[in-house]
Amino acid sequence: MARAALRPPSAWTVAAVLVALLVASPILAVLIGALGPPGPAWQHIVGTVFAEFVLNSALLAVGVGAFAIVIGTGTAWLVTMHEFPGRRIFEIALLLPLAVPAYLMAYVYTDLLQFTGPVQTWLRATFGWRWGEYWFPEIRSVGGAVAMLGLVLYPYVYLLARAAFLEQSVCLAEVARTLGCNRRQVFFRIGLPLARPAIAAGTGLALMEALADFGTVQHFAVRTFTTGIYQVWLTMGDRVAALQLAACLVGVVALLLALERAARGPRRFHNTSSRHQALTRLPLGGAAGAAAMLACALPVLLGFLLPAHVLLRYALTEGDPLFGPTILPFARNSLMLSAVAALIATAIAVVVAYGVRLRGGLAMRAAARTAAMGYAIPGSVIAVGVLVPFGLFDNAVDAWMRARFGVSTGLLLSGTMAALVFAYVVRFLAVALSAVEAGLARIRPTVEDAARVLGRGPGRTLLAVHLPLLRGSLLAALLLVFVDTMKELPATLIVRPFDLDTLAVRVYNLASDERLAEASTAALLIVAVGLIPVALLSRAMKRTGHG
């Protein structure tokens, strides 16, 4: 009997692979560049500081991951499933630290907690202590970096976990209670397992952002892979060694994500029941209500209110000398670039994630995972990876036009807003992809089977069925990419046109000169711009959740 012919890939799968490979081209350029022969700089790194890079990066990943899971998941469960004083405020307030750049947190808390800062100065004045007579935690340390990044990055887990909790069927929790499960058992046996894909996606985003962070760890003098990449690239001038370190960083993140997916195994995390009813939150009063308020208030206080208060005080006392009409173009550029990058990244994430769901073959999965690796690579490395293919394209077009028509086209893509938006999409596609994949994982496969029986193809099924069910996840993806793009600095500095500045560039130029008081104005504008989409997303999640 003749062997059955292999099923040819669908047009949707081919399109998804091509889009993923296009986005992955700068990452592939980085990985190919890392294949060069190791030079003296690489041998020096391996023999001296490579072990320190590995240890500090591992400590940073473990600390930030644990911080994000505990705070993000715990607060998401509290505000979704319980009623206590201030719950409606905390629903939105717990997202606010997402708008604060991590390096600004580092500047603010260093100013507050260092030896000459107001906290230690007050302690010495109050108790009569002198240097060496008391212990105070060192802010410039791995622990300090974990705290700063954890306070900024836990909203990734909170946002996706809350979306997952809202979409879970209340019937499951009610059945568990009738079988004798208490609140803690319902959380660990029902709520947490069903939300695992969303929690894993949010934690993966937090880990990649923490491992790719430069401003915080550099300010705290913590040696990680990222600081090593910058040092080797800019100080030693060895591009190959820097790309080899970046490849190690990508490998670490890929290993972490692969381990989580392997641990998840063949288990599925969507609801098997189609029955949904209005959510009835369990009231918390007395000590339990006070504890819930404190658990939700501390991340908001430390991650947003305190740094915002310091920045506001600086802005009112000194502030940016360019405040007024002169700074408005910075804000306009940031808003426009962030909105365009968020829309494009989310659209590409839908195409790629749906392609994996339709036919998750080896090529499709490999292309999707490679396209999502940009979040683990520092922005400056992504920028160089973008400029290399763009530069080759511009030079090829210019040479052809000179040879055929005697006209020079110059740089068509390099140094343009299109190149900058492409760099943003490459850098933050993983953010949108994780949110969309987590949303698709909660949709039962029988939905596609029913649509196929009714004669609907993949495209019509996506538009008519999946996109309405993914509204919460799509809004989460849009917000996360928008806010991350507002804060992105290294890629903006390298790829942007010469006449284009953003709020993040303005903050960096002032803060790097130790002019934090003047940088506070642009920093507050970044935070203020992020408040509106945060509030809209929180309200939309309440409307789209099943309850």
Coordinates of C-alpha atoms in Angstrom, one line a residue:
M1 CA 0.0 0.0 0.0
A2 CA 1.4 3.4 -0.9
R3 CA 2.4 5.6 1.9
A4 CA 0.0 8.5 2.6
A5 CA 1.2 11.8 1.3
L6 CA 2.3 14.3 3.9
R7 CA -0.2 17.0 4.4
P8 CA 1.1 20.2 2.9
P9 CA 1.3 23.2 5.2
S10 CA -1.6 25.6 5.1
A11 CA -1.3 29.1 3.7
W12 CA -1.7 30.5 7.3
T13 CA 1.2 28.3 8.6
V14 CA 3.5 29.5 5.8
A15 CA 2.6 33.1 6.4
A16 CA 3.2 32.7 10.2
V17 CA 6.6 31.1 9.6
L18 CA 7.6 33.9 7.1
V19 CA 6.5 36.6 9.5
A20 CA 8.3 35.0 12.4
L21 CA 11.5 34.6 10.4
L22 CA 11.3 38.3 9.3
V23 CA 11.1 39.4 12.9
A24 CA 13.8 36.9 13.9
S25 CA 16.3 38.1 11.3
P26 CA 18.1 40.6 13.6
I27 CA 18.3 37.9 16.3
L28 CA 19.7 35.4 13.7
A29 CA 22.2 38.1 12.7
V30 CA 23.3 38.3 16.3
L31 CA 23.6 34.5 16.7
I32 CA 25.5 34.1 13.4
G33 CA 27.9 36.9 14.4
A34 CA 28.5 35.0 17.6
L35 CA 29.9 32.0 15.6
G36 CA 33.2 33.9 14.9
P37 CA 36.4 32.6 16.4
P38 CA 37.0 33.6 20.1
G39 CA 39.5 36.4 20.6
P40 CA 41.6 37.5 23.5
A41 CA 38.7 39.4 25.1
W42 CA 36.6 36.2 25.2
Q43 CA 39.4 34.2 26.7
H44 CA 40.0 37.0 29.3
I45 CA 36.3 36.9 30.2
V46 CA 36.1 33.1 30.6
G47 CA 39.2 33.1 32.8
T48 CA 38.2 36.0 35.1
V49 CA 34.6 37.2 35.3
F50 CA 32.5 34.6 33.4
A51 CA 31.6 32.7 36.6
E52 CA 30.5 35.9 38.3
F53 CA 28.3 36.8 35.3
V54 CA 26.6 33.3 35.6
L55 CA 26.2 33.5 39.4
N56 CA 24.8 37.1 39.5
S57 CA 22.5 36.5 36.5
A58 CA 21.2 33.3 38.1
L59 CA 20.6 35.0 41.4
L60 CA 18.9 37.9 39.6
A61 CA 16.6 35.5 37.7
V62 CA 15.7 33.4 40.7
G63 CA 15.0 36.4 42.9
V64 CA 13.0 38.4 40.4
G65 CA 11.1 35.3 39.3
A66 CA 10.1 34.4 42.9
F67 CA 9.2 38.0 43.7
A68 CA 7.0 38.3 40.6
I69 CA 5.2 35.0 41.1
V70 CA 4.5 35.5 44.8
I71 CA 3.4 39.2 44.6
G72 CA 1.8 39.1 41.2
T73 CA -0.2 35.8 41.6
G74 CA -1.1 36.5 45.3
T75 CA -2.5 40.0 44.7
A76 CA -4.3 38.9 41.5
W77 CA -6.1 36.2 43.4
L78 CA -7.0 38.6 46.2
V79 CA -8.5 41.3 44.1
T80 CA -10.3 38.9 41.8
M81 CA -11.8 36.4 44.2
H82 CA -12.3 38.4 47.4
E83 CA -14.0 41.6 48.6
F84 CA -12.1 43.8 51.1
P85 CA -11.8 47.5 51.7
G86 CA -10.0 49.3 48.8
R87 CA -10.2 46.3 46.4
R88 CA -11.5 48.4 43.4
I89 CA -8.6 50.8 43.9
F90 CA -6.0 48.1 44.1
E91 CA -7.3 46.5 40.9
I92 CA -5.9 49.4 39.0
A93 CA -3.2 50.6 41.4
L94 CA -1.3 47.2 41.3
L95 CA -0.5 47.9 37.6
L96 CA 1.0 51.3 38.2
P97 CA 4.6 50.2 38.9
L98 CA 4.6 48.9 35.3
A99 CA 5.0 52.5 34.1
V100 CA 8.1 53.2 36.1
P101 CA 11.5 52.5 34.4
A102 CA 13.7 50.2 36.5
Y103 CA 16.7 52.5 36.3
L104 CA 14.6 55.3 37.7
M105 CA 13.7 53.1 40.6
A106 CA 17.4 52.5 41.1
Y107 CA 18.2 56.2 41.1
V108 CA 15.4 57.1 43.5
Y109 CA 16.1 54.3 46.1
T110 CA 19.8 54.9 45.9
D111 CA 19.2 58.6 46.7
L112 CA 16.9 57.5 49.6
L113 CA 18.8 54.6 51.2
Q114 CA 22.5 55.4 50.6
F115 CA 24.7 56.5 53.6
T116 CA 24.2 60.2 52.9
G117 CA 20.5 59.7 52.1
P118 CA 17.6 60.9 54.2
V119 CA 16.8 57.5 55.7
Q120 CA 20.2 56.7 57.2
T121 CA 20.7 60.4 58.1
W122 CA 17.5 60.3 60.1
L123 CA 18.6 57.1 61.9
R124 CA 21.9 58.5 62.9
A125 CA 20.4 61.8 64.0
T126 CA 17.6 60.0 66.0
F127 CA 19.7 57.3 67.7
G128 CA 23.1 59.0 67.8
W129 CA 24.7 56.2 65.7
R130 CA 27.9 56.7 63.8
W131 CA 29.4 54.9 60.8
G132 CA 30.0 51.2 61.6
E133 CA 27.8 51.2 64.7
Y134 CA 24.7 49.9 62.9
W135 CA 23.8 47.6 60.1
F136 CA 21.8 48.7 57.1
P137 CA 21.1 46.7 53.9
E138 CA 23.3 47.7 51.0
I139 CA 21.2 49.0 48.2
R140 CA 24.0 48.6 45.6
S141 CA 23.9 44.8 45.6
V142 CA 22.3 41.8 43.9
G143 CA 19.6 41.9 46.5
G144 CA 18.9 45.6 45.8
A145 CA 18.7 44.9 42.1
V146 CA 16.3 42.0 42.7
A147 CA 14.1 44.4 44.8
M148 CA 14.1 47.2 42.2
L149 CA 13.4 44.9 39.2
G150 CA 10.8 42.8 41.2
L151 CA 8.8 45.9 42.1
V152 CA 8.7 47.0 38.5
L153 CA 8.2 43.6 36.9
Y154 CA 5.6 41.9 39.1
P155 CA 2.7 43.5 37.2
Y156 CA 3.5 41.2 34.2
V157 CA 2.4 38.2 36.4
Y158 CA -0.4 40.1 38.0
L159 CA -1.9 41.3 34.7
L160 CA -1.9 37.9 33.0
A161 CA -2.8 35.9 36.2
R162 CA -5.8 38.2 36.8
A163 CA -6.9 37.8 33.2
A164 CA -6.7 34.0 33.7
F165 CA -8.6 34.1 37.0
L166 CA -11.4 36.3 35.5
E167 CA -11.8 33.8 32.7
Q168 CA -12.1 30.7 34.9
S169 CA -15.5 29.2 35.5
V170 CA -16.9 29.9 39.0
C171 CA -18.6 26.5 38.9
L172 CA -15.3 24.8 39.5
A173 CA -14.6 26.7 42.7
E174 CA -18.1 26.1 43.9
V175 CA -17.8 22.4 43.3
A176 CA -14.5 22.4 45.2
R177 CA -16.1 24.1 48.2
T178 CA -19.0 21.7 48.2
L179 CA -16.4 18.9 48.5
G180 CA -15.0 20.5 51.6
C181 CA -12.1 22.5 50.2
N182 CA -11.3 25.8 52.0
R183 CA -10.1 29.0 50.4
R184 CA -6.4 28.0 50.4
Q185 CA -7.2 24.6 48.9
V186 CA -9.4 26.1 46.1
F187 CA -6.5 28.4 45.2
F188 CA -3.8 25.7 45.1
R189 CA -5.9 22.9 43.5
I190 CA -8.2 24.9 41.1
G191 CA -7.2 28.5 40.5
L192 CA -3.4 28.1 40.4
P193 CA -3.3 25.1 38.1
L194 CA -5.7 26.6 35.6
A195 CA -3.8 29.9 35.5
R196 CA -0.4 28.2 35.1
P197 CA 0.2 29.1 31.5
A198 CA -0.6 32.8 32.2
I199 CA 1.6 32.8 35.3
A200 CA 4.4 31.1 33.4
A201 CA 4.1 33.6 30.6
G202 CA 4.2 36.6 32.9
T203 CA 7.2 35.1 34.8
G204 CA 9.0 34.4 31.6
L205 CA 8.6 38.1 30.6
A206 CA 9.8 39.3 34.0
L207 CA 12.9 37.0 33.8
M208 CA 13.8 38.1 30.3
E209 CA 13.4 41.7 31.2
A210 CA 15.5 41.2 34.3
L211 CA 18.3 39.4 32.5
A212 CA 18.4 42.0 29.7
D213 CA 18.3 45.0 32.1
F214 CA 21.3 47.3 32.0
G215 CA 20.5 50.5 33.8
T216 CA 19.7 49.1 37.2
V217 CA 22.5 46.5 37.4
Q218 CA 25.1 49.0 36.0
H219 CA 24.0 51.6 38.6
F220 CA 24.3 49.1 41.4
A221 CA 27.7 47.8 40.1
V222 CA 26.4 44.2 39.7
R223 CA 28.2 42.3 37.0
T224 CA 25.8 40.3 34.8
F225 CA 25.8 39.1 31.2
T226 CA 24.3 42.4 30.1
T227 CA 26.9 44.6 31.8
G228 CA 29.5 42.3 30.3
I229 CA 28.1 42.7 26.8
Y230 CA 28.2 46.5 27.1
Q231 CA 31.7 46.5 28.6
V232 CA 33.1 44.2 25.9
W233 CA 31.4 46.0 23.1
L234 CA 32.0 49.6 24.1
T235 CA 35.2 49.4 26.2
M236 CA 37.1 46.5 24.7
G237 CA 35.8 47.0 21.2
D238 CA 35.3 43.3 20.6
R239 CA 32.0 42.8 18.8
V240 CA 32.3 39.0 18.4
A241 CA 32.9 38.5 22.1
A242 CA 29.9 40.7 22.9
L243 CA 27.7 38.7 20.5
Q244 CA 29.0 35.5 22.1
L245 CA 28.0 36.8 25.6
A246 CA 24.6 37.7 24.1
A247 CA 24.2 34.2 22.7
C248 CA 24.9 32.8 26.1
L249 CA 22.2 35.0 27.5
V250 CA 19.7 33.9 24.9
G251 CA 20.6 30.3 25.6
V252 CA 19.9 30.7 29.3
V253 CA 16.5 32.2 28.6
A254 CA 15.7 29.5 26.0
L255 CA 16.6 26.8 28.5
L256 CA 14.4 28.3 31.2
L257 CA 11.4 28.5 28.9
A258 CA 12.0 25.0 27.6
L259 CA 12.2 23.6 31.1
E260 CA 8.8 25.2 32.0
R261 CA 7.1 23.8 28.9
A262 CA 8.6 20.4 29.5
A263 CA 7.3 20.5 33.1
R264 CA 3.9 21.4 31.8
G265 CA 3.9 18.4 29.6
P266 CA 0.7 17.3 27.7
R267 CA -1.6 18.8 30.4
R268 CA -4.2 21.3 29.2
F269 CA -5.4 24.3 31.2
H270 CA -8.7 25.4 29.6
N271 CA -12.1 25.0 31.2
T272 CA -14.0 21.9 30.3
S273 CA -17.3 23.4 31.4
S274 CA -19.2 25.9 29.3
R275 CA -21.3 27.1 32.2
H276 CA -20.3 30.5 33.5
Q277 CA -22.1 32.7 36.0
A278 CA -21.5 36.0 37.8
L279 CA -18.5 36.1 40.1
T280 CA -19.4 36.2 43.8
R281 CA -16.4 37.4 45.7
L282 CA -15.8 36.1 49.2
P283 CA -15.8 39.0 51.8
L284 CA -12.8 39.4 54.0
G285 CA -13.3 41.3 57.2
G286 CA -11.3 42.0 60.4
A287 CA -7.7 40.8 60.4
A288 CA -8.1 38.9 57.1
G289 CA -9.3 42.1 55.4
A290 CA -6.5 44.2 56.9
A291 CA -3.9 41.6 55.8
A292 CA -5.3 41.6 52.2
M293 CA -5.2 45.5 52.2
L294 CA -1.6 45.4 53.4
A295 CA -0.5 42.8 50.9
C296 CA -1.9 44.9 48.0
A297 CA -0.8 48.2 49.4
L298 CA 2.9 47.4 49.9
P299 CA 3.8 46.8 46.3
V300 CA 1.9 49.9 45.2
L301 CA 3.5 52.0 47.9
L302 CA 7.1 50.8 47.3
G303 CA 6.8 50.4 43.5
F304 CA 4.9 53.5 42.6
L305 CA 3.8 56.0 45.3
L306 CA 7.1 56.4 47.0
P307 CA 9.2 56.9 43.8
A308 CA 6.5 59.0 42.3
H309 CA 6.4 61.2 45.4
V310 CA 10.2 61.7 45.2
L311 CA 10.1 62.5 41.5
L312 CA 7.1 64.9 42.0
R313 CA 9.0 66.7 44.8
Y314 CA 12.0 67.1 42.5
A315 CA 9.9 68.2 39.7
L316 CA 8.2 70.9 41.8
T317 CA 11.4 72.2 43.4
E318 CA 13.6 72.1 40.3
G319 CA 12.3 70.2 37.3
D320 CA 13.3 70.2 33.6
P321 CA 14.3 73.6 32.4
L322 CA 12.7 72.7 29.0
F323 CA 9.3 72.0 30.6
G324 CA 6.5 73.5 28.5
P325 CA 6.0 73.6 24.7
T326 CA 9.6 72.5 24.2
I327 CA 9.1 69.1 25.8
L328 CA 5.9 68.3 24.1
P329 CA 7.6 66.9 20.9
F330 CA 9.3 64.3 23.2
A331 CA 6.0 63.2 24.5
R332 CA 4.4 63.1 21.0
N333 CA 7.2 61.0 19.7
S334 CA 7.0 58.6 22.6
L335 CA 3.2 58.2 22.2
M336 CA 3.3 57.7 18.4
L337 CA 6.1 55.2 18.4
S338 CA 4.7 53.2 21.3
A339 CA 1.2 53.0 19.8
V340 CA 2.5 51.9 16.4
A341 CA 4.9 49.3 17.8
A342 CA 2.2 47.9 20.1
L343 CA -0.3 47.5 17.3
I344 CA 2.2 45.8 14.9
A345 CA 3.7 43.6 17.6
T346 CA 0.2 42.4 18.8
A347 CA -0.9 41.7 15.2
I348 CA 2.2 39.7 14.5
A349 CA 1.8 37.8 17.8
V350 CA -1.8 36.8 16.8
V351 CA -0.5 35.5 13.4
V352 CA 2.4 33.6 14.9
A353 CA 0.5 32.2 17.9
Y354 CA -2.4 31.1 15.8
G355 CA -0.1 29.4 13.3
V356 CA 1.5 27.4 16.2
R357 CA -2.0 26.4 17.4
L358 CA -3.1 25.3 13.9
R359 CA -0.1 23.3 13.1
G360 CA 2.6 23.4 15.7
G361 CA 5.3 21.6 13.8
L362 CA 9.0 21.8 14.5
A363 CA 9.6 24.6 11.9
M364 CA 6.7 26.6 13.2
R365 CA 7.6 26.3 16.9
A366 CA 11.3 27.0 16.2
A367 CA 10.5 30.2 14.2
A368 CA 8.1 31.4 16.9
R369 CA 10.6 30.7 19.8
T370 CA 13.4 32.4 17.8
A371 CA 11.2 35.5 17.1
A372 CA 10.4 35.7 20.8
M373 CA 14.1 35.7 21.9
G374 CA 14.5 39.4 21.3
Y375 CA 13.2 40.2 24.8
A376 CA 16.2 38.4 26.3
I377 CA 18.7 40.4 24.3
P378 CA 19.8 43.9 25.4
G379 CA 18.3 46.7 23.3
S380 CA 21.7 47.8 22.0
V381 CA 22.4 44.4 20.6
I382 CA 19.0 44.3 19.0
A383 CA 19.7 47.7 17.5
V384 CA 22.9 46.5 15.9
G385 CA 21.1 43.4 14.7
V386 CA 18.5 45.6 13.0
L387 CA 21.0 47.9 11.4
V388 CA 23.0 45.1 9.9
P389 CA 20.3 43.8 7.5
F390 CA 18.8 47.2 7.0
G391 CA 22.3 48.5 6.0
L392 CA 22.9 45.7 3.6
F393 CA 19.5 46.4 2.0
D394 CA 20.2 50.1 1.7
N395 CA 23.6 49.6 0.2
A396 CA 22.3 47.0 -2.3
V397 CA 19.6 49.4 -3.4
D398 CA 21.9 52.3 -3.6
A399 CA 24.5 50.3 -5.7
W400 CA 21.8 49.1 -8.1
M401 CA 20.4 52.6 -8.6
R402 CA 23.9 54.0 -9.2
A403 CA 24.7 51.3 -11.7
R404 CA 21.4 51.6 -13.6
F405 CA 20.4 55.3 -13.3
G406 CA 23.4 57.0 -11.8
V407 CA 21.3 58.2 -8.8
S408 CA 22.2 57.6 -5.2
T409 CA 19.3 56.7 -2.9
G410 CA 21.2 57.0 0.3
L411 CA 19.8 55.4 3.4
L412 CA 16.2 54.4 2.8
L413 CA 15.6 52.4 6.0
S414 CA 18.6 52.8 8.3
G415 CA 18.2 55.7 10.8
T416 CA 14.5 56.1 10.1
M417 CA 11.4 55.8 12.3
A418 CA 10.5 52.6 10.4
A419 CA 13.8 51.0 11.5
L420 CA 13.1 52.2 15.1
V421 CA 9.6 50.7 15.1
F422 CA 11.0 47.4 13.7
A423 CA 13.6 47.3 16.5
Y424 CA 10.8 47.8 19.1
V425 CA 8.8 45.0 17.5
V426 CA 11.8 42.6 17.6
R427 CA 12.5 43.6 21.2
F428 CA 9.0 43.3 22.6
L429 CA 7.3 40.7 20.4
A430 CA 7.8 38.1 23.2
V431 CA 5.6 40.3 25.4
A432 CA 2.6 40.2 23.0
L433 CA 3.3 36.6 22.0
S434 CA 3.2 35.4 25.6
A435 CA -0.1 37.2 26.3
V436 CA -1.7 35.8 23.1
E437 CA -0.5 32.3 23.7
A438 CA -1.7 32.3 27.3
G439 CA -5.1 33.4 26.0
L440 CA -5.3 30.8 23.3
A441 CA -4.3 28.1 25.8
R442 CA -7.5 28.8 27.7
I443 CA -9.7 28.3 24.6
R444 CA -10.9 24.7 24.2
P445 CA -9.9 22.9 21.0
T446 CA -13.5 21.9 20.4
V447 CA -14.1 25.5 19.3
E448 CA -12.0 25.0 16.2
D449 CA -13.6 21.6 15.6
A450 CA -17.1 23.1 15.6
A451 CA -16.0 25.9 13.3
R452 CA -14.5 23.4 10.9
V453 CA -17.7 21.3 10.8
L454 CA -19.6 24.5 9.9
G455 CA -17.2 25.1 7.0
R456 CA -15.2 28.0 8.5
G457 CA -11.6 28.2 7.5
P458 CA -8.7 29.3 9.9
G459 CA -9.0 32.9 9.0
R460 CA -12.7 33.2 9.4
T461 CA -12.5 31.2 12.6
L462 CA -9.9 33.6 14.0
L463 CA -11.9 36.7 13.2
A464 CA -15.3 35.4 14.3
V465 CA -14.5 33.2 17.2
H466 CA -10.9 33.6 18.6
L467 CA -10.4 37.3 18.5
P468 CA -13.6 38.1 20.6
L469 CA -12.5 35.5 23.1
L470 CA -9.0 36.9 23.2
R471 CA -10.1 40.5 23.9
G472 CA -8.6 40.5 27.4
S473 CA -5.3 39.0 26.3
L474 CA -5.1 41.3 23.3
L475 CA -5.6 44.3 25.5
A476 CA -2.9 43.0 27.9
A477 CA -0.5 42.6 25.0
L478 CA -1.2 46.1 23.7
L479 CA -0.6 47.6 27.1
L480 CA 2.5 45.7 27.9
V481 CA 4.2 46.5 24.6
F482 CA 3.1 50.2 24.8
V483 CA 4.5 50.7 28.2
D484 CA 7.7 48.8 27.5
T485 CA 8.3 50.8 24.4
M486 CA 7.8 54.1 26.3
K487 CA 10.6 53.0 28.6
E488 CA 13.0 51.5 26.0
L489 CA 16.3 53.3 25.9
P490 CA 19.3 51.6 24.3
A491 CA 17.6 50.7 21.0
T492 CA 16.2 54.2 20.8
L493 CA 19.5 55.8 21.3
I494 CA 21.2 53.8 18.5
V495 CA 18.5 53.4 15.8
R496 CA 16.5 56.7 16.1
P497 CA 16.9 59.4 13.5
F498 CA 19.2 62.3 14.6
D499 CA 16.4 64.8 14.9
L500 CA 14.1 62.5 17.0
D501 CA 14.1 62.4 20.8
T502 CA 11.8 60.6 23.2
L503 CA 10.9 61.0 26.9
A504 CA 13.2 58.0 27.7
V505 CA 16.1 59.6 25.9
R506 CA 15.5 62.9 27.8
V507 CA 15.4 61.1 31.1
Y508 CA 18.6 59.2 30.4
N509 CA 20.6 62.3 29.2
L510 CA 19.8 64.1 32.4
A511 CA 20.0 61.2 34.9
S512 CA 23.3 60.0 33.5
D513 CA 24.7 63.4 34.4
E514 CA 23.4 63.0 38.0
R515 CA 20.7 65.5 37.3
L516 CA 17.8 63.4 38.7
A517 CA 15.8 66.5 39.8
E518 CA 15.7 67.8 36.2
A519 CA 15.0 64.3 34.8
S520 CA 12.0 63.9 37.1
T521 CA 9.8 66.0 34.8
A522 CA 10.2 63.6 31.8
A523 CA 10.0 60.6 34.1
L524 CA 6.7 61.8 35.5
L525 CA 5.4 62.3 32.0
I526 CA 6.3 58.6 31.1
V527 CA 4.4 57.5 34.2
A528 CA 1.4 59.8 33.5
V529 CA 1.1 58.6 29.9
G530 CA 1.0 55.0 31.2
L531 CA -1.8 55.6 33.7
I532 CA -4.5 56.0 31.0
P533 CA -4.0 52.6 29.3
V534 CA -3.6 50.9 32.7
A535 CA -7.0 52.2 33.8
L536 CA -8.7 51.3 30.5
L537 CA -7.2 47.8 30.5
S538 CA -8.3 47.1 34.1
R539 CA -11.9 48.2 33.2
A540 CA -11.9 46.2 30.0
M541 CA -10.7 43.1 31.8
K542 CA -13.6 43.4 34.2
R543 CA -16.1 43.6 31.3
T544 CA -14.6 40.7 29.3
G545 CA -14.0 38.3 32.2
H546 CA -16.5 35.6 32.6
G547 CA -16.5 35.8 36.4

